[in-house]
Coordinates of C-alpha atoms in Angstrom, one line a residue:
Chain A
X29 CA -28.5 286.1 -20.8
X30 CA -31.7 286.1 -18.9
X31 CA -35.2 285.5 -20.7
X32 CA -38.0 285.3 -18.6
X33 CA -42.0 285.4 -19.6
X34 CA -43.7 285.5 -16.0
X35 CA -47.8 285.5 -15.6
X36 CA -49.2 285.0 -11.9
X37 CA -52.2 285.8 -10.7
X38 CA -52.1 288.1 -7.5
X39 CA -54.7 289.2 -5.0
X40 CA -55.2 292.6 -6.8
X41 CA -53.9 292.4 -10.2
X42 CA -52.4 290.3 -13.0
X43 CA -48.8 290.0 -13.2
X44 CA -47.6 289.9 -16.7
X45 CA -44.5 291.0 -18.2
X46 CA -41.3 289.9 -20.2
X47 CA -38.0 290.9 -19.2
X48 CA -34.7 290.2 -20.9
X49 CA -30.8 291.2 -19.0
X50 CA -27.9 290.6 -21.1
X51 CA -24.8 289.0 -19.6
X52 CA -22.6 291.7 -18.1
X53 CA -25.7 294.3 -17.4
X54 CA -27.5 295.4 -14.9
X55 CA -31.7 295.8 -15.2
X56 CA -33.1 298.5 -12.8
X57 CA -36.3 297.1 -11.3
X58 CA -39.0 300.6 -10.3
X59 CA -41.9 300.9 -9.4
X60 CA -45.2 302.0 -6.4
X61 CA -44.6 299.4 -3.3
X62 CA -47.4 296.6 -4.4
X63 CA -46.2 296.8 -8.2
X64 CA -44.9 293.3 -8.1
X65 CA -41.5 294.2 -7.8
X66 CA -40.3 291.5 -5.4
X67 CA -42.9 289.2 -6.7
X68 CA -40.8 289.0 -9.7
X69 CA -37.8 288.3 -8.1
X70 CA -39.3 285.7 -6.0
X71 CA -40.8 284.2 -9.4
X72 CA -36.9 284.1 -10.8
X73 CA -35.7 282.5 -8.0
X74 CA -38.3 279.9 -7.5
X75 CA -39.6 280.9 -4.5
X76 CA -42.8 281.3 -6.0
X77 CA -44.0 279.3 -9.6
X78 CA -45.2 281.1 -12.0
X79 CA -48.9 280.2 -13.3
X80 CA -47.5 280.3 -16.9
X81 CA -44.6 281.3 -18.6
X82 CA -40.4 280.0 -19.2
X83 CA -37.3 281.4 -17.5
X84 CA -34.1 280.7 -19.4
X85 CA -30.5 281.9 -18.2
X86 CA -27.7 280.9 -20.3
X87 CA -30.1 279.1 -23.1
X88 CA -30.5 276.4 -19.4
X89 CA -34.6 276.4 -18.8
X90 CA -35.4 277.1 -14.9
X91 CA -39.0 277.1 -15.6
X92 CA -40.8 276.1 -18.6
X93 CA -44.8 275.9 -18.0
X94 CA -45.3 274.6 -21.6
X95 CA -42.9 271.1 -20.9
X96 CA -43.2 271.1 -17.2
X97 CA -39.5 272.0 -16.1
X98 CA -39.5 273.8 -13.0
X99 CA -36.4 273.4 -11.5
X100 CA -35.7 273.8 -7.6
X101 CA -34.5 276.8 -5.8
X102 CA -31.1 275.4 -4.2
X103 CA -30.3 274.3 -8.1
X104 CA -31.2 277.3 -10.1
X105 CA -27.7 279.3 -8.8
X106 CA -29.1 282.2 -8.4
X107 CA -27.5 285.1 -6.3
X108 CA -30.5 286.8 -4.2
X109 CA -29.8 289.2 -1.4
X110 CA -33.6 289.6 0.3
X111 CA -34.7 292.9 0.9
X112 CA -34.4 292.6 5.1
X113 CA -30.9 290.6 4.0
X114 CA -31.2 287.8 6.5
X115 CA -28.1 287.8 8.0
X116 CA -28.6 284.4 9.8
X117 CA -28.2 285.2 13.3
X118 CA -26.9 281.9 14.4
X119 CA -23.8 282.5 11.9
X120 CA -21.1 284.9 12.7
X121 CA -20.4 286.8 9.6
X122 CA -18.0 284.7 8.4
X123 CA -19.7 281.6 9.1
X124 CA -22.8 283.0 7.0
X125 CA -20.3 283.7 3.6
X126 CA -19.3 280.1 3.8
X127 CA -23.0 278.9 4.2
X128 CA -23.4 278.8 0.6
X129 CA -20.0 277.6 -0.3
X130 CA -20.7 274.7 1.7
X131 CA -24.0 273.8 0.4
X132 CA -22.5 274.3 -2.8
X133 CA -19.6 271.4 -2.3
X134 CA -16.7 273.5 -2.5
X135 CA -13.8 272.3 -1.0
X136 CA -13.1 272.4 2.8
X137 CA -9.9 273.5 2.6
X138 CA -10.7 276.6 0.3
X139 CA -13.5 278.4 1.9
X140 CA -11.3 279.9 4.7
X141 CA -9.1 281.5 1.6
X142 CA -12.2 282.6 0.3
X143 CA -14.2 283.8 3.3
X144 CA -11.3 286.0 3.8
X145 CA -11.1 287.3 0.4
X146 CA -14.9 288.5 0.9
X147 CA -14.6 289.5 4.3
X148 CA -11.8 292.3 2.7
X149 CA -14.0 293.1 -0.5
X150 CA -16.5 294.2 1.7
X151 CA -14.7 295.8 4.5
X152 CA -15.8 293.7 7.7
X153 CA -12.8 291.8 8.5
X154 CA -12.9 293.0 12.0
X155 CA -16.4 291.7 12.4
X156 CA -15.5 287.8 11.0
X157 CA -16.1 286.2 14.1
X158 CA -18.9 288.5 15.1
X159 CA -22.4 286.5 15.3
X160 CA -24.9 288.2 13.0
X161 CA -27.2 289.0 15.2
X162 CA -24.9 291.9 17.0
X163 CA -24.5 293.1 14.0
X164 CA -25.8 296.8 12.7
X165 CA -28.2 296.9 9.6
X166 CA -25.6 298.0 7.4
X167 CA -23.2 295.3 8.3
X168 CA -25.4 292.4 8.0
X169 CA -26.5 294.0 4.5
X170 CA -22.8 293.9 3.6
X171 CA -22.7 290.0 4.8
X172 CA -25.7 288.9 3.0
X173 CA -24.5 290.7 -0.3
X174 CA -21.1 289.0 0.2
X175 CA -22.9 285.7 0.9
X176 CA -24.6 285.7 -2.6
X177 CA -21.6 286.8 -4.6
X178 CA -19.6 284.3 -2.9
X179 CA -21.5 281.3 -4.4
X180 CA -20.4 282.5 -7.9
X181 CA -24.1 282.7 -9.7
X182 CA -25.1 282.3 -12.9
X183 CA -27.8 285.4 -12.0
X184 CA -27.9 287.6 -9.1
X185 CA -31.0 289.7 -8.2
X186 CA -31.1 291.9 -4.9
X187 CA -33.9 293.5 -3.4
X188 CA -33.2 297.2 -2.4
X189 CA -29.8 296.4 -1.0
X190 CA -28.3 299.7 -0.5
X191 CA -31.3 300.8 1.7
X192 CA -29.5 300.1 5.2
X193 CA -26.3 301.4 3.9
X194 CA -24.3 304.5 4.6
X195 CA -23.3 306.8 1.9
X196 CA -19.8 305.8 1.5
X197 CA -20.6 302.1 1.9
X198 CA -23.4 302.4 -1.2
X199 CA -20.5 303.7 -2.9
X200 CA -18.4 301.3 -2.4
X201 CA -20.8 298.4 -3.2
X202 CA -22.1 300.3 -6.2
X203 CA -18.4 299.8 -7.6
X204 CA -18.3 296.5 -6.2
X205 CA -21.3 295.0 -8.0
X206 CA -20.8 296.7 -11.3
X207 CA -17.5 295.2 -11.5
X208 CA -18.6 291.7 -10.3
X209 CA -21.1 292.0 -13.1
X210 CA -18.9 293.0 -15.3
X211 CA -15.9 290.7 -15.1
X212 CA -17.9 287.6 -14.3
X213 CA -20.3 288.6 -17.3
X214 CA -23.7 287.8 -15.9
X215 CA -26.8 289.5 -15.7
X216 CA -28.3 291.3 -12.9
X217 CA -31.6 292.9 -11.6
X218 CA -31.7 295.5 -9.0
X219 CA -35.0 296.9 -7.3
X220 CA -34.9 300.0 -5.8
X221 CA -36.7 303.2 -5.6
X222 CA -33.4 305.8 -6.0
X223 CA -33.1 307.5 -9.2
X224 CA -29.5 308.3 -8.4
X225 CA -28.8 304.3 -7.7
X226 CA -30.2 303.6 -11.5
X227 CA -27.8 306.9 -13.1
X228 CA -25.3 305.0 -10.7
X229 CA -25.7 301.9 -11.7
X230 CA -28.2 300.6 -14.3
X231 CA -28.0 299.9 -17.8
X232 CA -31.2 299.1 -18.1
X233 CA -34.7 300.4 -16.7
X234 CA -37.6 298.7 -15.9
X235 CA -40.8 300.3 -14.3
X236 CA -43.6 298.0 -13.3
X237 CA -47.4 299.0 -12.2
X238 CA -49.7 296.2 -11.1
X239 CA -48.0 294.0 -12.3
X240 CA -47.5 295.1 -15.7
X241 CA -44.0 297.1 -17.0
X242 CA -45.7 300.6 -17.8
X243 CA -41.6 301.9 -19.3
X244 CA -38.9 300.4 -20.0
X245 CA -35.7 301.9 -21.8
X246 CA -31.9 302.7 -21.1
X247 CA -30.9 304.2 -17.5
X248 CA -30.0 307.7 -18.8
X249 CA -33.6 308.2 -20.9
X250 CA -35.6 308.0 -17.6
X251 CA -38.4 310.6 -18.5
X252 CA -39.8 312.0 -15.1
X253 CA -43.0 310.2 -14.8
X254 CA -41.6 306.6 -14.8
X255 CA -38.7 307.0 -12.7
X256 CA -39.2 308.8 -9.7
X257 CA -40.9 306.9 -7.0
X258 CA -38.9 307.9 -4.1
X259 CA -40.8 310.5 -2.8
X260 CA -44.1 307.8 -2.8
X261 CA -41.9 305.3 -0.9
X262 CA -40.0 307.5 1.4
X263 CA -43.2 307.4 3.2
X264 CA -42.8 303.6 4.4
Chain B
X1 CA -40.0 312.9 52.5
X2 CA -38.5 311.8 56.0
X3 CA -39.8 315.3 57.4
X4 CA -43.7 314.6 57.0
X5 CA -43.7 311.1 57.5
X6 CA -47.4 311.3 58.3
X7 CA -48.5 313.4 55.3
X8 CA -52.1 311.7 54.2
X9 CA -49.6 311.3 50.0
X10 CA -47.0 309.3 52.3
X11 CA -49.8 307.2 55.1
X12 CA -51.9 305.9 51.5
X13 CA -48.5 305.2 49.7
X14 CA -46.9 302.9 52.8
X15 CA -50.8 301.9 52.7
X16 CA -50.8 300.4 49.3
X17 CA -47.1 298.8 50.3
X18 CA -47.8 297.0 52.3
X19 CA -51.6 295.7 51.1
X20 CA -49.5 294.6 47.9
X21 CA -46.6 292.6 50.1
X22 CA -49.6 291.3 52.1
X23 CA -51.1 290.0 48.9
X24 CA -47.9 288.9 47.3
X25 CA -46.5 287.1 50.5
X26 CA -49.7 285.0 51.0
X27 CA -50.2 283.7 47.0
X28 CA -46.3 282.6 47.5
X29 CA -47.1 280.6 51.0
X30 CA -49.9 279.3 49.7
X31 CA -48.1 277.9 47.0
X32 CA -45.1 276.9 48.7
X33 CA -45.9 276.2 52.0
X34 CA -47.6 272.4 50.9
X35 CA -44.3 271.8 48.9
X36 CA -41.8 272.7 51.8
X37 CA -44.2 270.4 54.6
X38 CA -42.9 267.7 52.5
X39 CA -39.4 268.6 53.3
X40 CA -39.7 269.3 57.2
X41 CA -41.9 265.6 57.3
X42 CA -38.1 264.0 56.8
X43 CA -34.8 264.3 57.7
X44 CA -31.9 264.0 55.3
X45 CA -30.9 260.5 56.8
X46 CA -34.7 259.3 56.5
X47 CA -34.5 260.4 52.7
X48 CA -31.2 259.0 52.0
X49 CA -31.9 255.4 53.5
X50 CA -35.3 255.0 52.0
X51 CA -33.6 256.3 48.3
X52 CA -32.1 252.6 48.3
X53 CA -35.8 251.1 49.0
X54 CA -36.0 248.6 46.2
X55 CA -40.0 249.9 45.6
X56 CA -38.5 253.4 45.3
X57 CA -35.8 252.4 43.1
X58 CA -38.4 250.4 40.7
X59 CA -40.3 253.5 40.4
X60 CA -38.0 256.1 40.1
X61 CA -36.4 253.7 37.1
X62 CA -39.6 253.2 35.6
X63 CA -40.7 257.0 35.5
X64 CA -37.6 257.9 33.9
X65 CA -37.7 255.0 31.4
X66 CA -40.5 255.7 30.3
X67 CA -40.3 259.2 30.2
X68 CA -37.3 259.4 27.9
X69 CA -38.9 257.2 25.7
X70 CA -42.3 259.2 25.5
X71 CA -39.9 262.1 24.9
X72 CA -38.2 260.9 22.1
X73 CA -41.1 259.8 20.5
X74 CA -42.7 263.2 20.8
X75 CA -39.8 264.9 19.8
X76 CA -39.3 262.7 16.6
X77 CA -42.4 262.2 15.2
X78 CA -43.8 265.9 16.6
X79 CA -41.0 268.1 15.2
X80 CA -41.6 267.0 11.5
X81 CA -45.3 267.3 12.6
X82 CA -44.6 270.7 13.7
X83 CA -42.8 271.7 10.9
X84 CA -45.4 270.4 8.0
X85 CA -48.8 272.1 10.2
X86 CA -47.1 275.3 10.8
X87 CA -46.0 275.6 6.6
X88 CA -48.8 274.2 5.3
X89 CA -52.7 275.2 4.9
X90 CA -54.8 271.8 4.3
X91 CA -58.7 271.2 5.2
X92 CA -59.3 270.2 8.4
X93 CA -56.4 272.2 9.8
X94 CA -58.2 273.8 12.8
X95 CA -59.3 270.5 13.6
X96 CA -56.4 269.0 13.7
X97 CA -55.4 272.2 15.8
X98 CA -58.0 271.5 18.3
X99 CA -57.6 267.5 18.8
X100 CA -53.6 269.0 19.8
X101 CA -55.0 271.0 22.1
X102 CA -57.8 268.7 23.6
X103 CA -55.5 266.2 26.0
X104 CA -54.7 270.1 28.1
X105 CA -58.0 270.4 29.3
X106 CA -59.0 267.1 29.1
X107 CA -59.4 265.2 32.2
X108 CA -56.4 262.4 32.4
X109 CA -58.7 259.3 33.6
X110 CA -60.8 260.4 30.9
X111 CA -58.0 260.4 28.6
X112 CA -57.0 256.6 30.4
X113 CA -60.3 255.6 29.9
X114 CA -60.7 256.6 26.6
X115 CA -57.4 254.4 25.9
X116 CA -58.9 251.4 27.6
X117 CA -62.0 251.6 25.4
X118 CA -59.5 251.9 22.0
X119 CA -56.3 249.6 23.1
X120 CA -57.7 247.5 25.7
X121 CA -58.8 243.6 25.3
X122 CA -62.1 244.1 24.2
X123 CA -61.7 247.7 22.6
X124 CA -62.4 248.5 19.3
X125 CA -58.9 247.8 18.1
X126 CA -57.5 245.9 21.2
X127 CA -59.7 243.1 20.7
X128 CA -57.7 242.6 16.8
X129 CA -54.9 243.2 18.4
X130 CA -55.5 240.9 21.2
X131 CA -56.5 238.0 18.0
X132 CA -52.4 238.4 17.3
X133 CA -51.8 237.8 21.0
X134 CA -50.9 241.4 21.7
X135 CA -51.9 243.1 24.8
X136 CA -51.1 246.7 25.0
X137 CA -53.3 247.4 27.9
X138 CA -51.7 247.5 31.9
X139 CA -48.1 246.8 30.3
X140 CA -45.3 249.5 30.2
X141 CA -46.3 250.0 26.8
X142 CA -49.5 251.3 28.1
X143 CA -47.5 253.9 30.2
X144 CA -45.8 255.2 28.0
X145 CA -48.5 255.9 25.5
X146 CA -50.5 257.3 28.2
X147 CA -47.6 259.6 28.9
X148 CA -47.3 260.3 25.2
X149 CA -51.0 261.2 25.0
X150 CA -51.3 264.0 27.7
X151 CA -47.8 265.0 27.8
X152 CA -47.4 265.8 23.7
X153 CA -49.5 268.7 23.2
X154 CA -46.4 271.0 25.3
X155 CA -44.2 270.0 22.7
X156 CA -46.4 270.3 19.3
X157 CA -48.0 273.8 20.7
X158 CA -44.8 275.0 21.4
X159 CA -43.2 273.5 18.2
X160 CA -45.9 275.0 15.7
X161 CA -45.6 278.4 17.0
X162 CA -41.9 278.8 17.0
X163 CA -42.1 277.3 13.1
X164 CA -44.5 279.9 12.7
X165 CA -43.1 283.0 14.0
X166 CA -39.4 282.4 12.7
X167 CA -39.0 284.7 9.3
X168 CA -39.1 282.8 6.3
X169 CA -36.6 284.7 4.6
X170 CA -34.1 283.1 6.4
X171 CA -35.2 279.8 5.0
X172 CA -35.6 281.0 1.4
X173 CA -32.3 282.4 1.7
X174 CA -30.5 279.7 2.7
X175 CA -32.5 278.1 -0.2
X176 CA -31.1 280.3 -3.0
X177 CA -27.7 279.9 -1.7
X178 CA -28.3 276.0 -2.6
X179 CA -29.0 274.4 0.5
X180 CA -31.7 271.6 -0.1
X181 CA -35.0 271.6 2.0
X182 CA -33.3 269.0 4.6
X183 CA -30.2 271.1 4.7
X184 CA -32.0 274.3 5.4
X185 CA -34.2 272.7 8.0
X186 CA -31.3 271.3 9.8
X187 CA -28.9 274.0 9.6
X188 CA -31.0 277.3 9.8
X189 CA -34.6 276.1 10.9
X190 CA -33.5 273.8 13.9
X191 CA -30.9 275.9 14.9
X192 CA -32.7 279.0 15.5
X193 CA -35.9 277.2 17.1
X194 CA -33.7 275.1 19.5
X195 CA -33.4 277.0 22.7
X196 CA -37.5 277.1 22.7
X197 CA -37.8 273.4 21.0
X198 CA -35.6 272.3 24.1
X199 CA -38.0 274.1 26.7
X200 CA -40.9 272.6 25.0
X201 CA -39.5 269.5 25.3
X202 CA -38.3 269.7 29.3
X203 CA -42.2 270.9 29.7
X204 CA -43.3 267.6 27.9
X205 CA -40.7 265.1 29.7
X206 CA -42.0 267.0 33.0
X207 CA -45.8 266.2 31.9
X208 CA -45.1 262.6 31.6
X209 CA -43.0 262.1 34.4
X210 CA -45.9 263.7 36.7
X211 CA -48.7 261.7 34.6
X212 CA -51.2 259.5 37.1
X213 CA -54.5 259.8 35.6
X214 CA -54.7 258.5 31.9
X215 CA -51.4 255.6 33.5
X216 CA -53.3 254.4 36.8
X217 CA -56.3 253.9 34.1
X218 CA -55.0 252.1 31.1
X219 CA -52.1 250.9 33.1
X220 CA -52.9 249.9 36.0
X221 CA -50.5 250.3 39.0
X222 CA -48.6 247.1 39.2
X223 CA -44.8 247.6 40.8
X224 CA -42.0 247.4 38.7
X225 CA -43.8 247.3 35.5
X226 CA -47.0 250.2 35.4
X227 CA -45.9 251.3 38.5
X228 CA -44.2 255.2 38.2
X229 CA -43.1 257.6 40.8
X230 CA -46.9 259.3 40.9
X231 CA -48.4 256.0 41.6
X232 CA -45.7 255.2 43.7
X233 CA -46.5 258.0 45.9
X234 CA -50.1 257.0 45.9
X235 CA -49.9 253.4 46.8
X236 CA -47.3 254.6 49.6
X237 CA -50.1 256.5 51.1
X238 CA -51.9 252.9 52.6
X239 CA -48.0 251.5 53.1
X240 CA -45.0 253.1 54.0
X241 CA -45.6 257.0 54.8
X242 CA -41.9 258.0 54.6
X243 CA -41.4 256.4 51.2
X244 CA -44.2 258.6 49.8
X245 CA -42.2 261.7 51.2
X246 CA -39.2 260.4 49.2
X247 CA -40.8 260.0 45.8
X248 CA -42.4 263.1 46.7
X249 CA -39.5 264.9 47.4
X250 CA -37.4 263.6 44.0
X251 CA -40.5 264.9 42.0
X252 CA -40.4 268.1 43.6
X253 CA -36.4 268.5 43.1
X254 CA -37.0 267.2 39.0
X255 CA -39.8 269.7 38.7
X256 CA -37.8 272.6 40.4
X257 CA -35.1 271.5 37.9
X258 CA -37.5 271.9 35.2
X259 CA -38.8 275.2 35.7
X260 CA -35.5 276.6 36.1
X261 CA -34.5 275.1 32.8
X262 CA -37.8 276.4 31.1
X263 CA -37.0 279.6 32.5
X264 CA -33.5 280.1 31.2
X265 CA -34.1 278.3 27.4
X266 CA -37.2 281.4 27.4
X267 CA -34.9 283.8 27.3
X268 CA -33.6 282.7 24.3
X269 CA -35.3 284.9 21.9
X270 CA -36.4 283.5 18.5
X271 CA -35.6 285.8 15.2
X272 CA -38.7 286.3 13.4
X273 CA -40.3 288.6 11.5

């Protein structure tokens, strides 16, 4: 389970807010661009340190303000697909799935087994040996998602990661995440701005504004004034 | 088009064709005409013998020498440089920015000079030094920390932007995915600078290698030990004319070399932002 109490002072506003995912469920992350959204994320991953606050997963303390425990990104194992996915371009696509199990130690001899095993989950087998940066939007999206699941987290957050995606590839990831949720029983935060990717896929809902959650509740209960912000986004 | 060849549209058109080929053809001769004299001074068997001139030799081996050792110097201490002034924001920064800067504009026996007055025997740290019996000034130490002085600034300019355009998502990812700072840095950071940390680095070794000012000042021009290819060529002036076409001639082919290398690792487009 993920507890996290997050304050950071911003340019414009205040963030503040407490959020708490359950193991096996998936937290819906809304709100205007500028809310704080990816803020938050970046605070969860340690990216960025909070001013004040604690973030436990799993009763383990990734950042405590009150004893001083703030714990490095590479050792927090935490799952995060960035919201332009990163793909690195120097990679080919296998090559950028077995980035992390590398720096994670895992045996040589496995990560070919395993490379492939992602490679077919996500339906770019034929692109393996393909260097990332020939690669379309929605393929390199597919890599960097399959890159973070392939660590194994203990967490895994993604920033709008069905936004370069075709409709039958959302689909297909959609299934793909809720099950890897799921059956590895950890918790996991989406951002995004669809209201059909929360019914699809959230438990629970979240809506941040400056900085602050203005609703929170369970995915089906989304009244109309806190969950729709595509049409304010579609803009960008 | 053919049919009214004379048409006023047509006369201004060949007009402006041939001002701009005018214009293009003379900039080009005026740049390489000095360069190819040096080529019709010699003949390929004058070049050839005088390559095994033992004054030619010592100064070809010196300029390299020292070269490569100013570039590796650069290249170590300047890319960690690089890295920690392009990520980080500390007082003082656009000063520091500046002094980088200053040695490109700055006049090279001024540079020398300014050596001399610093490192040499009766400088303001020479002379301490000089109480330990070392002498930095008019050895091939000298040289190469002239070279390092007015050739570093292609290499650091060229490192700190490439640091700063390159997206940091890349980095943080490779972060999350538990790769430690040193790990990310040498598997995503160098990796996608290197093609234009390579060209910064031909550009520097070329700097040095064609350095005479800041060398002839703080390090005198004595054969075999201060004595590079640049000074060579100027000391051949009141000696041997045909040798000062030869070193001439190598420092043309090594710069040619250069630009052509520049030229190709520029291509190599950096993924930023």
């Amino acid at each position: 389970m993920l507890e996290a109490e997050l304050k950071k002072q911003l340019r414009d506003f205040s963030l503040e807010l407490r959020i708490q995912v359950n193991c096996g469920k998936i937290l819906a992350l809304m709100g205007e661009n500028g809310a704080g959204k990816s803020t938050v994320l970046n605070l969860l991953s340690g990216l960025l340190t909070p001013d004040t606050g604690s973030i436990r997963l799993n009763g383990r303390k990734l950042y405590d303000a009150a004893s001083g425990i703030s714990m490095p990104v590479e050792s927090r194992r935490i799952g995060y697909v960035l919201q332009n996915s990163a793909a690195f371009p120097h990679l080919t696509a296998a090559g950028n799935i077995a980035y992390g199990m590398r720096a994670h130690h895992v045996p040589k001899a496995r990560i070919p087994d395993l490379v492939n095993y992602w490679l077919d989950v996500m339906d770019i087998r034929s692109i393996a040996g393909v260097k990332a940066s020939s690669l379309s939007g929605g393929q390199k999206q597919r890599v960097a998602i399959a890159r973070a699941l392939a660590t194994g987290p203990d967490l895994l957050i993604l920033d709008e990661p069905f936004t370069a995606l075709d409709a039958e590839s959302t689909a297909k990831v959609k299934r793909l995440l809720t099950a890897y949720v799921r059956d590895l029983r950890i918790p996991c935060i989406v951002v995004t701005h669809r209201i059909t990717d929360i019914q699809d896929i959230g438990d629970t809902v979240c809506t941040l504004s400056r900085g602050g959650i203005v609703w929170q509740g369970r995915a089906g209960e989304i009244p109309d004034s806190a969950g729709n912000t595509e049409g304010s986004e579609s803009r960008n | 088009m053919a049919r009214f060849p004379l048409q006023p549209e047509h006369y201004r058109r060949s007009l402006t064709y041939i001002g701009a080929a005018v214009l293009v053809a003379s900039v080009t001769l005026y740049l390489a005409l000095p360069v190819a004299a040096l080529f019709f001074r010699t003949t390929p068997e004058l070049f050839f013998s005088s390559l095994s001139d033992p004054y030619v030799r010592s100064a070809l081996y010196l300029s390299l020498a020292t070269s490569v050792v100013s570039l590796c110097i650069v290249v170590l201490v300047g890319t960690p440089f690089a890295y920690a002034h392009s990520r980080y924001t500390y007082p003082g920064k656009i000063v520091v920015d500046t002094f980088i800067d200053l040695p490109l504009v700055l006049p090279p026996a001024v540079a020398g000079f300014a050596l001399l007055v610093l490192y040499g025997r009766v400088g303001l740290i020479g002379k301490y030094l000089n109480m330990f019996g070392i002498s930095l000034a008019f050895t091939t130490v000298a040289v190469i920390m002239a070279q390092i002085f007015v050739a570093s600034p292609f290499y650091l300019r060229q490192a700190k932007s490439l640091f700063e355009q390159l997206d940091p998502a890349y980095e943080q990812t490779a972060r999350t995915l538990g790769a430690s700072p040193l790990r990310v840095f040498t598997t995503v950071t160098l990796p996608l600078t290197a093609g234009g940390l390579v060209s910064g680095a031909v550009m520097t070794f070329g700097r040095a290698l064609g350095e005479f000012g800041a060398t002839i000042m703080f390090a005198g021009n004595l054969p075999g030990v201060t004595q590079t290819m640049p000074l060579a060529v100027y000391g051949a002036m009141q000696g041997d004319f045909n040798i000062g076409i030869t070193i001439s001639i190598l420092l043309v082919i090594i710069s040619f070399a250069i630009m052509v290398a520049v030229r190709y690792l520029a291509s190599r487009k950096v993924p930023h932002a």
